[in-house]
């Protein structure tokens, strides 16, 4: 797909704020990215950088009344989701854009059977199906996500399933209505490594089958490398770099991205050698100084970085750093 | 599951024996028992009927023989455990003995009061649920609104002021001054003459308004906050977010998903209510002159009418124990994670 044709989803200058006890916190600032059909976009960054808030903003699921979108557009299929009526938005959620979450243990309602919770999505978005068809669709989808004996699982309660199985149920639930986009917010973080690999493989297979786009949120570059076509790197509520996956791994431009990539242990690093870490802490959203948000941890910071916010520049490979050209 | 409840039912037996044995022993050793009362009464009577008459030996009006007869009558002549055993055997034959005060079978006295207490108990419970669940629901949804704060104030007053005080206030204002409601009693004097069932029902309800208000005022505060807090917790739960992400409107996500989970703590509480409810509050019964079990039990303790005390205990202990099991059943119904083995 060429970059010039209209993307499936385009986020433009999205800004989100939260009311907190200490004042208004700007959790997202000037977030812009595109998602092409069939593509997997990774969003990566440290805890608290705004990955989840980005996905919740797109879905208009921010906790009310504390959180609100204060600017920008989310163009999906030619319409701005932020301008849609609540009812129209109900028709999008779970139907055209579906979501899975980090905690499979708590994301399913403990008091309803798996079958009931799966069917609910169909009842909402495919009312034309009769009971038999709904059941068949659920069984078929559970089979697809690799759950053995699906008929029996339909009658079970979430607590009777393992974490990996529950995440598979969540994926089945998200994919029942054949969405155009699946937003996966750290879907494997709570699972152990072998299950994690299985789930990633499953998502890849399902994507090949139905051609959906995936927004994959994680703080793990290893996972990004396995599944993503393109990556957005976030820091302190801003995008600081985005590029094709190989381009980013081979030529990271932002000092933060370079730091992150150096912090990953590799097979060819000396065993037991000290991993490089990024010194310092992320300031709280309320204490970010003017200028570049990474300045206090950046070894290349210069006076200009403390005064002006660097713009996100570049074609294809974009970076938000005044000195990026020096690293190209 | 069935096995679990069978075991719970069997466990009632030792618990029941434990409770009754304790009270039985206490009745034996508390001073001022029925014989002492009778002696005192006899003394009183002989003093009044003419001071000149000679008192019996040792200043007693009852001689040794009479005393022995009385002791035998009350079973005080045998060791306490033996007479407990005899009492228990009689209870098993559904014979609770005879009231020393009314000289009537205890069963009859209790059965006379039980419907009154059950009526108030069940009505109080229904009204409490009927108010608390919707009120807690709205308070959770409108958390921090004016409605939330205003209703919290009322709930706190209901919680802080003892229900008998509320009863007295209601009585003074609405019965004595405004004369909107009767001063007390379960029904009017001419109740038997009312011809239709509906008129009788109306008469009972008319008498019930104020006492019910007092009962409910005392019980809905805890339940309302329990409901509100449970719902607030569940509103923030991940599965509610999942439901909304699935395309459910917020309201439906609450009614279909959060609500049922919020009823779990309420259901746990359900069985505990039963015995409290049947037992009633003797203070409220006293204020409104309602002949319920609470008042009966209280008066019997004061009057040392031990057969009635024990009879009321038997009834309330069994209700309490069954209530606990009922609670478990309710919880198992609403929460599939609960597995009884
Ligand atoms: N309900 C809220 N009220 C106030 N601030 C919030 C709220 N939710 C999120 N935030 C703030 O928004 C920022 C971004 O949070 P977000 O959950 O998106 O982080 P994240 O990148 O998903 O982190 P993690 O990897 O831990 O999931 C955080 O700094 C957080 O403090
Ligand atoms: Mg997150």
XYZ file of C-alpha atoms and ligand atoms in Angstrom:
701
model
C 0.000 0.000 0.000
C 1.446 3.350 -0.964
C 1.717 6.071 1.624
C -0.130 8.570 -0.539
C -3.459 6.692 -0.660
C -5.883 7.299 2.166
C -4.912 5.322 5.270
C -7.444 3.244 7.195
C -6.906 5.291 10.335
C -5.220 8.615 10.661
C -4.653 10.297 13.989
C -3.871 14.012 13.668
C -2.561 16.233 16.432
C -4.491 14.372 19.090
C -4.282 15.944 22.559
C -5.769 14.543 25.752
C -5.933 15.988 29.254
C -6.747 14.657 32.699
C -8.010 16.599 35.668
C -5.924 15.599 38.640
C -5.736 16.825 42.206
C -2.658 18.876 41.336
C -4.075 20.389 38.184
C -4.619 19.596 34.530
C -2.224 16.974 33.177
C -1.661 16.827 29.445
C -1.305 13.087 28.916
C -1.148 13.270 25.104
C 0.311 16.105 23.100
C 0.314 16.368 19.327
C -0.049 12.649 18.580
C -0.126 11.988 14.836
C 0.239 8.678 13.043
C -1.312 6.661 10.260
C -2.369 3.059 10.121
C -2.629 1.381 6.728
C -4.999 -1.489 6.013
C -3.490 -4.848 6.910
C -0.563 -3.274 8.705
C 0.635 -3.789 12.277
C 1.682 -0.627 14.036
C 3.577 -0.891 17.282
C 3.351 1.750 19.991
C 6.221 1.459 22.406
C 7.432 3.438 25.396
C 8.015 3.381 29.117
C 5.221 2.954 31.602
C 3.118 6.098 31.848
C 4.119 7.554 28.485
C 0.535 7.519 27.239
C 0.212 4.306 25.220
C -3.029 3.218 26.828
C -4.415 6.733 26.824
C -3.760 6.879 23.083
C -5.797 3.744 22.466
C -8.563 4.821 24.850
C -8.728 8.213 23.142
C -9.133 6.613 19.734
C -11.968 4.465 21.111
C -13.376 7.400 23.096
C -13.172 5.287 26.231
C -11.354 7.760 28.465
C -12.488 7.611 32.080
C -15.131 10.276 32.569
C -15.208 12.936 33.821
C -11.458 13.135 34.581
C -10.190 12.561 31.055
C -11.038 14.411 27.860
C -9.760 14.925 24.354
C -8.898 18.573 23.876
C -7.834 18.637 20.273
C -7.081 16.767 17.089
C -8.852 14.353 14.819
C -9.131 10.597 14.514
C -10.061 9.903 10.911
C -11.305 6.375 10.413
C -12.701 5.333 7.078
C -13.124 8.963 6.051
C -14.958 10.175 9.171
C -13.695 11.832 12.326
C -14.480 9.489 15.215
C -14.283 12.391 17.642
C -17.271 14.027 15.928
C -19.500 10.950 15.880
C -22.654 10.711 17.975
C -22.452 8.345 20.957
C -24.746 5.906 19.158
C -22.631 5.878 16.038
C -19.614 5.273 18.253
C -21.332 2.246 19.839
C -21.664 0.886 16.332
C -17.919 1.278 15.742
C -16.673 -0.198 19.001
C -16.394 -3.940 18.962
C -17.627 -3.976 15.402
C -15.141 -2.056 13.238
C -12.520 -1.343 15.874
C -12.066 -3.946 18.600
C -9.813 -3.982 21.582
C -8.062 -6.446 23.858
C -6.416 -5.623 27.146
C -3.464 -6.477 29.292
C -5.184 -8.350 32.116
C -7.027 -11.373 30.790
C -7.728 -12.371 34.397
C -10.024 -9.434 35.053
C -11.135 -8.423 31.575
C -13.905 -11.006 31.467
C -16.974 -10.746 33.667
C -16.645 -13.436 36.370
C -20.365 -14.103 36.711
C -21.256 -14.879 33.089
C -20.429 -17.886 30.994
C -17.870 -17.477 28.225
C -20.533 -18.205 25.619
C -22.801 -15.466 26.933
C -20.010 -12.892 26.808
C -18.980 -13.892 23.299
C -22.523 -13.806 21.995
C -23.116 -10.358 23.406
C -20.895 -8.842 20.717
C -22.881 -10.605 17.987
C -26.205 -9.581 19.513
C -25.054 -5.986 19.400
C -23.594 -5.811 15.951
C -25.146 -8.683 14.024
C -28.765 -8.755 15.199
C -29.783 -10.558 12.013
C -28.175 -13.805 13.212
C -30.380 -16.341 14.975
C -29.388 -18.281 18.056
C -27.994 -21.240 16.155
C -25.881 -19.025 13.871
C -24.540 -17.097 16.852
C -23.539 -20.293 18.563
C -21.852 -21.617 15.447
C -20.001 -18.344 14.981
C -18.746 -18.458 18.580
C -17.630 -22.061 18.299
C -15.932 -21.352 14.994
C -14.102 -18.367 16.421
C -12.972 -20.245 19.526
C -11.603 -22.942 17.230
C -9.759 -20.327 15.224
C -8.050 -18.910 18.282
C -6.953 -22.413 19.203
C -9.243 -23.308 22.079
C -9.818 -27.042 22.290
C -13.339 -28.431 22.842
C -15.037 -25.072 22.160
C -18.586 -26.347 22.733
C -17.664 -27.161 26.284
C -15.821 -23.879 26.838
C -18.916 -21.898 25.915
C -20.599 -23.204 29.045
C -17.660 -22.479 31.333
C -17.020 -19.447 33.479
C -13.861 -17.336 33.084
C -12.364 -18.621 36.343
C -12.303 -22.102 34.883
C -9.841 -21.018 32.164
C -6.120 -20.346 32.378
C -4.722 -16.886 31.666
C -3.629 -17.847 28.158
C -7.039 -19.348 27.416
C -8.778 -16.239 28.672
C -6.677 -14.034 26.442
C -7.635 -16.302 23.552
C -11.283 -15.863 24.519
C -10.735 -12.083 24.566
C -9.210 -12.267 21.095
C -12.096 -14.411 19.878
C -14.549 -11.903 21.319
C -12.744 -9.022 19.616
C -12.627 -10.764 16.252
C -16.198 -12.124 16.184
C -17.492 -9.156 14.228
C -14.529 -9.149 11.879
C -13.169 -5.698 12.779
C -10.987 -3.563 10.512
C -8.699 -2.664 13.375
C -7.670 -4.588 16.455
C -6.121 -2.514 19.224
C -4.103 -4.778 21.487
C -2.977 -3.030 24.664
C -0.124 -5.126 26.072
C -2.047 -8.345 25.415
C 0.858 -10.573 26.373
C 2.461 -8.702 29.258
C 0.634 -10.691 31.916
C 1.377 -14.055 30.318
C 4.442 -16.229 30.589
C 6.897 -16.360 27.720
C 5.741 -19.503 25.917
C 2.096 -18.439 26.054
C 3.186 -14.971 24.919
C 4.853 -16.456 21.830
C 1.749 -18.512 21.066
C -0.517 -15.475 21.299
C 1.749 -13.426 19.022
C 1.799 -16.251 16.495
C -1.983 -16.460 16.732
C -2.409 -12.739 16.059
C -0.102 -12.993 13.050
C -2.039 -15.959 11.658
C -5.398 -14.307 12.196
C -4.184 -11.142 10.555
C -3.001 -13.065 7.496
C -6.422 -14.655 7.300
C -8.695 -11.630 7.672
C -6.429 -8.777 6.639
C -7.151 -6.625 9.680
C -4.851 -3.872 10.890
C -3.385 -4.133 14.368
C -2.243 -1.449 16.762
C 0.026 -3.310 19.125
C 0.913 -1.564 22.351
C 3.847 -2.809 24.380
C 6.883 -1.669 26.279
C 8.864 -4.613 24.965
C 11.000 -4.025 21.854
C 11.432 -7.771 21.496
C 7.700 -8.195 20.956
C 7.670 -5.210 18.586
C 10.381 -6.823 16.489
C 8.354 -9.996 16.175
C 5.047 -8.616 15.052
C 5.166 -5.012 13.838
C 5.592 -3.415 10.432
C 6.031 0.080 11.776
C 6.755 1.523 15.201
C 5.775 4.667 17.050
C 8.014 5.483 20.019
C 6.392 7.592 22.724
C 7.889 9.544 25.558
C 5.999 11.712 28.049
C 2.813 11.874 26.013
C 4.511 12.736 22.737
C 5.650 10.740 19.751
C 9.403 11.159 19.550
C 10.143 8.846 16.667
C 8.368 6.655 14.158
C 9.653 4.500 11.347
C 9.513 1.159 9.570
C 10.571 -1.569 11.929
C 13.908 -2.440 10.293
C 14.778 1.200 9.702
C 14.174 1.965 13.365
C 16.222 -0.934 14.643
C 19.073 -0.229 12.225
C 19.113 3.569 12.416
C 17.483 4.830 15.569
C 17.726 8.621 15.553
C 16.331 9.875 18.848
C 18.664 9.606 21.839
C 15.804 8.008 23.790
C 15.179 5.319 21.177
C 18.892 4.643 20.985
C 18.981 4.303 24.736
C 16.033 1.928 24.702
C 17.553 -0.266 22.033
C 20.853 -0.412 23.866
C 19.013 -1.483 26.990
C 17.925 -4.721 25.303
C 20.272 -7.623 26.005
C 21.529 -9.224 22.788
C 23.013 -12.605 22.112
C 26.355 -11.098 21.172
C 26.772 -8.972 24.278
C 29.282 -10.221 26.800
C 27.522 -12.367 29.429
C 27.059 -10.606 32.767
C 28.263 -7.300 31.322
C 26.389 -4.256 32.563
C 23.384 -3.394 30.403
C 23.262 0.192 29.346
C 20.365 1.976 30.978
C 18.921 5.434 30.525
C 19.831 7.495 33.586
C 17.216 9.538 35.438
C 13.469 9.295 35.799
C 10.496 10.337 33.713
C 9.128 13.512 35.322
C 5.435 13.488 36.199
C 3.109 14.854 33.529
C 2.641 18.029 35.542
C 6.357 18.805 35.898
C 7.567 18.587 32.332
C 9.766 21.587 31.618
C 9.245 23.615 28.457
C 11.056 22.339 25.404
C 11.993 18.758 24.734
C 10.497 16.420 27.345
C 13.534 14.155 27.311
C 16.043 16.967 27.993
C 16.801 16.108 31.612
C 17.896 12.583 30.727
C 19.562 13.377 27.404
C 23.339 13.373 27.099
C 23.113 15.479 23.923
C 20.835 18.194 25.287
C 21.776 21.744 24.353
C 20.291 25.111 25.427
C 17.780 25.156 22.569
C 16.266 21.861 23.829
C 15.228 23.608 27.034
C 13.410 26.418 25.252
C 11.674 25.083 22.183
C 9.741 21.905 21.572
C 11.401 20.158 18.635
C 8.946 19.345 15.822
C 8.371 15.839 14.524
C 10.213 15.944 11.201
C 10.966 13.614 8.335
C 9.304 11.561 5.608
C 8.718 7.919 6.499
C 11.225 7.998 9.317
C 10.127 10.817 11.604
C 11.966 12.046 14.663
C 11.423 14.789 17.234
C 14.968 15.960 17.979
C 16.985 19.047 17.014
C 20.165 17.060 16.696
C 18.769 14.058 14.853
C 20.571 14.980 11.633
C 23.876 14.420 13.412
C 22.954 10.775 14.014
C 21.660 9.952 10.542
C -22.777 -28.850 46.413
C -25.639 -30.953 47.785
C -23.148 -32.687 50.034
C -21.893 -29.335 51.263
C -25.351 -28.192 52.259
C -26.143 -31.531 53.858
C -23.057 -31.146 55.982
C -24.019 -27.601 56.857
C -27.470 -28.824 57.891
C -25.938 -31.530 60.069
C -23.676 -28.958 61.687
C -26.763 -27.166 62.905
C -27.243 -29.903 65.524
C -24.081 -29.362 67.606
C -24.303 -25.587 67.209
C -27.871 -25.622 68.369
C -27.001 -27.777 71.380
C -24.110 -25.476 72.235
C -26.242 -22.355 72.191
C -29.129 -23.804 74.165
C -26.964 -25.525 76.763
C -25.227 -22.248 77.475
C -28.454 -20.348 77.997
C -29.973 -23.203 79.938
C -27.104 -23.231 82.398
C -27.260 -19.468 82.753
C -30.962 -19.585 83.599
C -30.104 -22.001 86.389
C -27.606 -19.770 88.114
C -28.885 -16.258 87.569
C -30.392 -14.959 90.814
C -34.039 -14.040 90.966
C -35.340 -17.235 89.357
C -38.989 -18.260 89.306
C -38.991 -19.899 92.770
C -37.383 -16.914 94.414
C -39.928 -14.727 92.663
C -42.756 -16.856 93.925
C -41.448 -16.711 97.469
C -41.219 -12.959 97.193
C -44.735 -12.745 95.816
C -46.084 -14.933 98.579
C -44.378 -12.755 101.180
C -45.817 -9.669 99.583
C -49.283 -11.206 99.592
C -49.134 -12.310 103.233
C -47.862 -8.916 104.312
C -50.723 -7.195 102.590
C -53.447 -9.598 103.705
C -52.900 -8.734 107.352
C -49.646 -7.987 109.134
C -50.812 -9.854 112.260
C -50.615 -13.308 110.700
C -47.687 -15.474 111.631
C -45.026 -15.980 109.024
C -43.900 -19.501 108.307
C -40.654 -20.921 109.595
C -37.618 -18.827 108.854
C -39.903 -16.003 107.752
C -41.044 -17.996 104.686
C -44.622 -18.304 103.540
C -43.920 -21.480 101.607
C -43.067 -24.588 103.563
C -40.458 -27.191 102.643
C -42.976 -29.407 100.893
C -44.259 -26.701 98.655
C -40.718 -25.672 97.813
C -39.798 -29.213 96.867
C -42.874 -29.444 94.695
C -41.929 -26.237 92.944
C -38.351 -27.386 92.420
C -39.611 -30.596 90.942
C -42.026 -28.696 88.750
C -39.227 -26.560 87.345
C -36.797 -29.445 87.235
C -34.464 -27.696 89.668
C -34.205 -30.797 91.805
C -31.991 -32.576 89.269
C -28.460 -31.792 88.104
C -28.494 -29.152 85.402
C -27.358 -31.430 82.574
C -30.016 -33.989 83.379
C -32.769 -31.456 83.274
C -31.254 -29.995 80.080
C -31.411 -33.447 78.550
C -35.063 -33.778 79.578
C -35.800 -30.345 78.178
C -34.053 -31.220 74.893
C -36.035 -34.431 74.539
C -39.216 -32.464 74.997
C -38.102 -29.889 72.422
C -37.515 -32.720 69.962
C -41.139 -33.713 70.526
C -41.953 -30.051 69.773
C -42.960 -29.526 73.376
C -41.496 -26.284 74.672
C -43.161 -26.520 78.057
C -45.512 -24.126 79.781
C -45.015 -20.466 80.433
C -44.669 -19.734 84.133
C -46.164 -16.326 83.630
C -49.129 -17.088 81.407
C -49.567 -20.763 82.372
C -50.039 -21.445 78.679
C -48.056 -23.710 76.389
C -44.974 -21.821 75.190
C -45.686 -22.865 71.624
C -49.053 -21.140 71.660
C -47.569 -17.944 73.038
C -44.786 -17.945 70.447
C -47.042 -18.888 67.549
C -49.316 -16.040 68.522
C -46.431 -13.557 68.210
C -44.523 -15.089 65.336
C -46.788 -13.834 62.512
C -46.532 -10.308 63.897
C -42.744 -10.425 63.971
C -42.554 -12.159 60.611
C -44.794 -9.522 59.079
C -42.614 -6.682 60.328
C -39.413 -8.538 59.587
C -40.238 -9.422 56.023
C -41.748 -6.027 55.276
C -38.686 -4.286 56.698
C -36.390 -6.461 54.630
C -38.343 -5.954 51.423
C -38.585 -2.189 51.888
C -34.912 -1.970 52.834
C -33.838 -3.803 49.687
C -36.323 -1.846 47.662
C -34.824 1.439 48.837
C -31.176 0.535 49.275
C -30.459 -1.151 45.972
C -31.832 1.588 43.694
C -30.562 4.330 45.988
C -27.088 2.816 46.150
C -27.184 2.377 42.377
C -28.038 6.025 41.739
C -25.539 7.255 44.284
C -22.812 5.281 42.540
C -23.742 6.540 39.087
C -24.131 10.108 40.264
C -21.127 9.889 42.550
C -20.149 13.320 43.940
C -23.276 15.030 42.611
C -25.682 17.097 44.720
C -28.027 14.137 44.794
C -25.231 11.947 46.154
C -24.303 14.373 48.905
C -27.887 15.144 49.931
C -28.843 11.484 50.134
C -25.669 10.676 52.042
C -26.756 13.162 54.662
C -30.091 11.424 55.099
C -28.450 8.022 55.153
C -26.007 9.148 57.836
C -28.789 10.515 60.002
C -30.610 7.210 59.670
C -27.412 5.452 60.629
C -26.430 7.681 63.542
C -29.786 8.091 65.281
C -30.905 4.878 67.028
C -34.038 3.528 65.453
C -36.005 3.627 68.706
C -35.341 7.364 68.906
C -36.627 7.715 65.375
C -39.616 5.633 66.482
C -40.347 7.960 69.370
C -40.056 11.042 67.184
C -42.384 9.525 64.602
C -44.836 8.598 67.303
C -44.836 12.049 68.865
C -45.131 13.904 65.581
C -47.364 11.757 63.420
C -49.463 9.892 65.965
C -49.766 12.149 69.009
C -49.681 15.598 67.395
C -50.865 15.199 63.836
C -52.960 12.109 64.594
C -52.325 10.761 61.106
C -51.480 7.322 62.384
C -52.509 5.221 65.391
C -50.452 5.323 68.575
C -49.488 1.686 68.344
C -50.668 -1.884 68.297
C -50.662 -4.370 65.484
C -54.290 -3.717 64.535
C -57.404 -1.946 65.795
C -59.674 -3.200 68.539
C -62.458 -3.845 66.070
C -60.167 -5.800 63.746
C -62.289 -8.967 64.039
C -65.381 -7.039 62.959
C -63.829 -5.780 59.721
C -65.552 -7.857 57.106
C -63.319 -8.032 54.070
C -59.754 -9.246 53.864
C -58.781 -5.951 52.260
C -60.117 -3.895 55.115
C -58.148 -6.036 57.529
C -55.002 -5.697 55.437
C -55.513 -1.964 55.266
C -55.917 -1.811 59.034
C -52.665 -3.703 59.612
C -50.760 -1.563 57.118
C -52.168 1.598 58.654
C -50.773 0.512 62.000
C -47.514 -0.605 60.398
C -46.457 2.653 58.718
C -44.664 4.279 61.639
C -42.967 1.182 63.088
C -41.831 0.159 59.610
C -40.375 3.605 59.063
C -38.450 3.231 62.302
C -37.205 -0.230 61.362
C -36.201 0.772 57.852
C -34.480 3.944 59.015
C -32.247 1.773 61.144
C -31.362 -0.759 58.482
C -31.151 0.891 55.067
C -28.026 2.962 55.720
C -25.586 0.055 55.807
C -27.206 -1.627 52.857
C -27.241 1.541 50.750
C -23.549 2.173 51.263
C -22.759 -1.463 50.679
C -24.559 -1.250 47.354
C -22.967 2.043 46.369
C -19.431 0.964 47.181
C -19.820 -2.398 45.501
C -21.136 -0.771 42.350
C -18.408 1.881 42.329
C -15.780 -0.843 42.555
C -17.365 -2.737 39.729
C -17.807 0.329 37.529
C -14.044 0.688 37.504
C -13.543 -3.011 36.804
C -11.795 -4.168 33.669
C -14.703 -6.268 32.501
C -16.962 -3.212 32.367
C -14.397 -1.555 30.101
C -14.386 -4.732 28.014
C -18.163 -4.577 27.745
C -18.067 -0.966 26.578
C -15.249 -1.685 24.155
C -17.484 -4.417 22.773
C -20.008 -1.741 21.820
C -22.385 -1.712 24.777
C -23.640 1.731 25.805
C -22.433 2.727 29.272
C -25.819 2.292 30.955
C -26.261 -1.188 29.560
C -22.758 -2.143 30.575
C -23.751 -1.231 34.105
C -27.102 -2.959 34.223
C -25.906 -6.079 32.443
C -22.427 -6.420 33.877
C -21.621 -4.315 36.943
C -24.961 -4.692 38.700
C -24.951 -8.435 39.144
C -21.437 -8.411 40.560
C -22.459 -5.682 42.984
C -25.282 -7.805 44.345
C -22.835 -10.423 45.618
C -22.060 -8.663 48.930
C -25.759 -7.884 49.381
C -26.583 -11.541 48.920
C -23.960 -12.506 51.478
C -25.709 -10.266 53.920
C -29.134 -11.677 53.231
C -29.207 -14.619 55.641
C -27.864 -12.592 58.544
C -30.878 -10.359 58.242
C -33.359 -13.118 58.769
C -32.932 -13.748 62.457
C -32.488 -10.071 63.276
C -35.621 -9.431 61.379
C -37.770 -12.100 62.964
C -36.413 -11.231 66.372
C -37.284 -7.614 65.749
C -36.192 -4.867 68.054
C -37.862 -5.074 71.437
C -37.436 -1.317 71.846
C -39.427 -0.546 68.729
C -41.974 -3.192 69.666
C -42.233 -1.641 73.089
C -42.624 1.904 71.771
C -45.316 0.933 69.306
C -46.896 -1.595 71.619
C -46.448 -4.428 69.149
C -46.688 -7.917 70.574
C -43.748 -9.395 68.734
C -41.123 -11.961 69.602
C -38.532 -9.367 70.586
C -40.748 -7.897 73.258
C -41.855 -11.347 74.401
C -38.265 -12.479 74.809
C -37.293 -9.337 76.658
C -40.214 -9.441 79.066
C -39.667 -13.124 79.712
C -36.072 -12.502 80.686
C -37.141 -9.751 83.063
C -39.874 -11.916 84.519
C -37.653 -15.010 84.597
C -40.178 -16.898 82.499
C -37.515 -19.396 81.462
C -39.612 -21.749 79.341
C -40.459 -18.800 77.087
C -36.907 -17.482 77.095
C -35.684 -20.876 75.953
C -38.524 -21.222 73.484
C -37.734 -17.893 71.831
C -34.083 -18.912 71.808
C -34.875 -22.170 70.053
C -36.800 -20.384 67.342
C -34.267 -17.629 66.780
C -31.268 -19.968 66.904
C -32.770 -22.202 64.265
C -33.683 -19.219 62.102
C -30.181 -17.807 62.418
C -28.564 -21.105 61.515
C -30.869 -21.659 58.567
C -30.336 -18.036 57.559
C -26.590 -18.602 57.295
C -27.131 -21.535 55.000
C -29.592 -19.516 52.970
C -26.926 -16.817 52.593
C -24.529 -19.364 51.184
C -27.132 -20.575 48.738
C -27.796 -16.999 47.601
C -24.107 -16.358 47.097
C -23.726 -19.578 45.149
C -26.586 -18.489 42.922
C -25.175 -15.060 42.063
C -21.483 -15.931 42.010
C -20.431 -18.917 39.919
C -16.898 -18.759 41.304
C -18.192 -19.899 44.664
C -17.807 -23.641 44.808
C -18.975 -25.528 47.881
C -17.325 -28.828 48.451
N -7.639 8.348 35.047
C -6.522 9.090 35.011
N -6.429 10.220 35.745
C -5.313 10.971 35.725
N -4.237 10.681 34.998
C -4.253 9.568 34.245
C -5.396 8.706 34.225
N -5.128 7.680 33.382
C -3.879 7.892 32.935
N -3.348 9.015 33.428
C -2.029 9.553 33.167
O -1.767 9.455 31.803
C -0.434 9.055 31.598
C -0.377 7.960 30.579
O -0.952 6.792 31.127
P -1.083 5.456 30.283
O -1.963 4.560 31.058
O -1.455 5.769 28.905
O 0.397 4.887 30.326
P 0.950 3.638 29.538
O 1.919 4.148 28.557
O -0.175 2.812 29.033
O 1.734 2.888 30.685
P 1.751 1.337 31.046
O 2.880 0.748 30.275
O 2.047 1.372 32.508
O 0.428 0.781 30.717
C 0.138 8.624 32.912
O 1.138 9.518 33.292
C -0.997 8.710 33.873
O -0.585 9.346 35.051
Mg -1.059 0.957 29.606
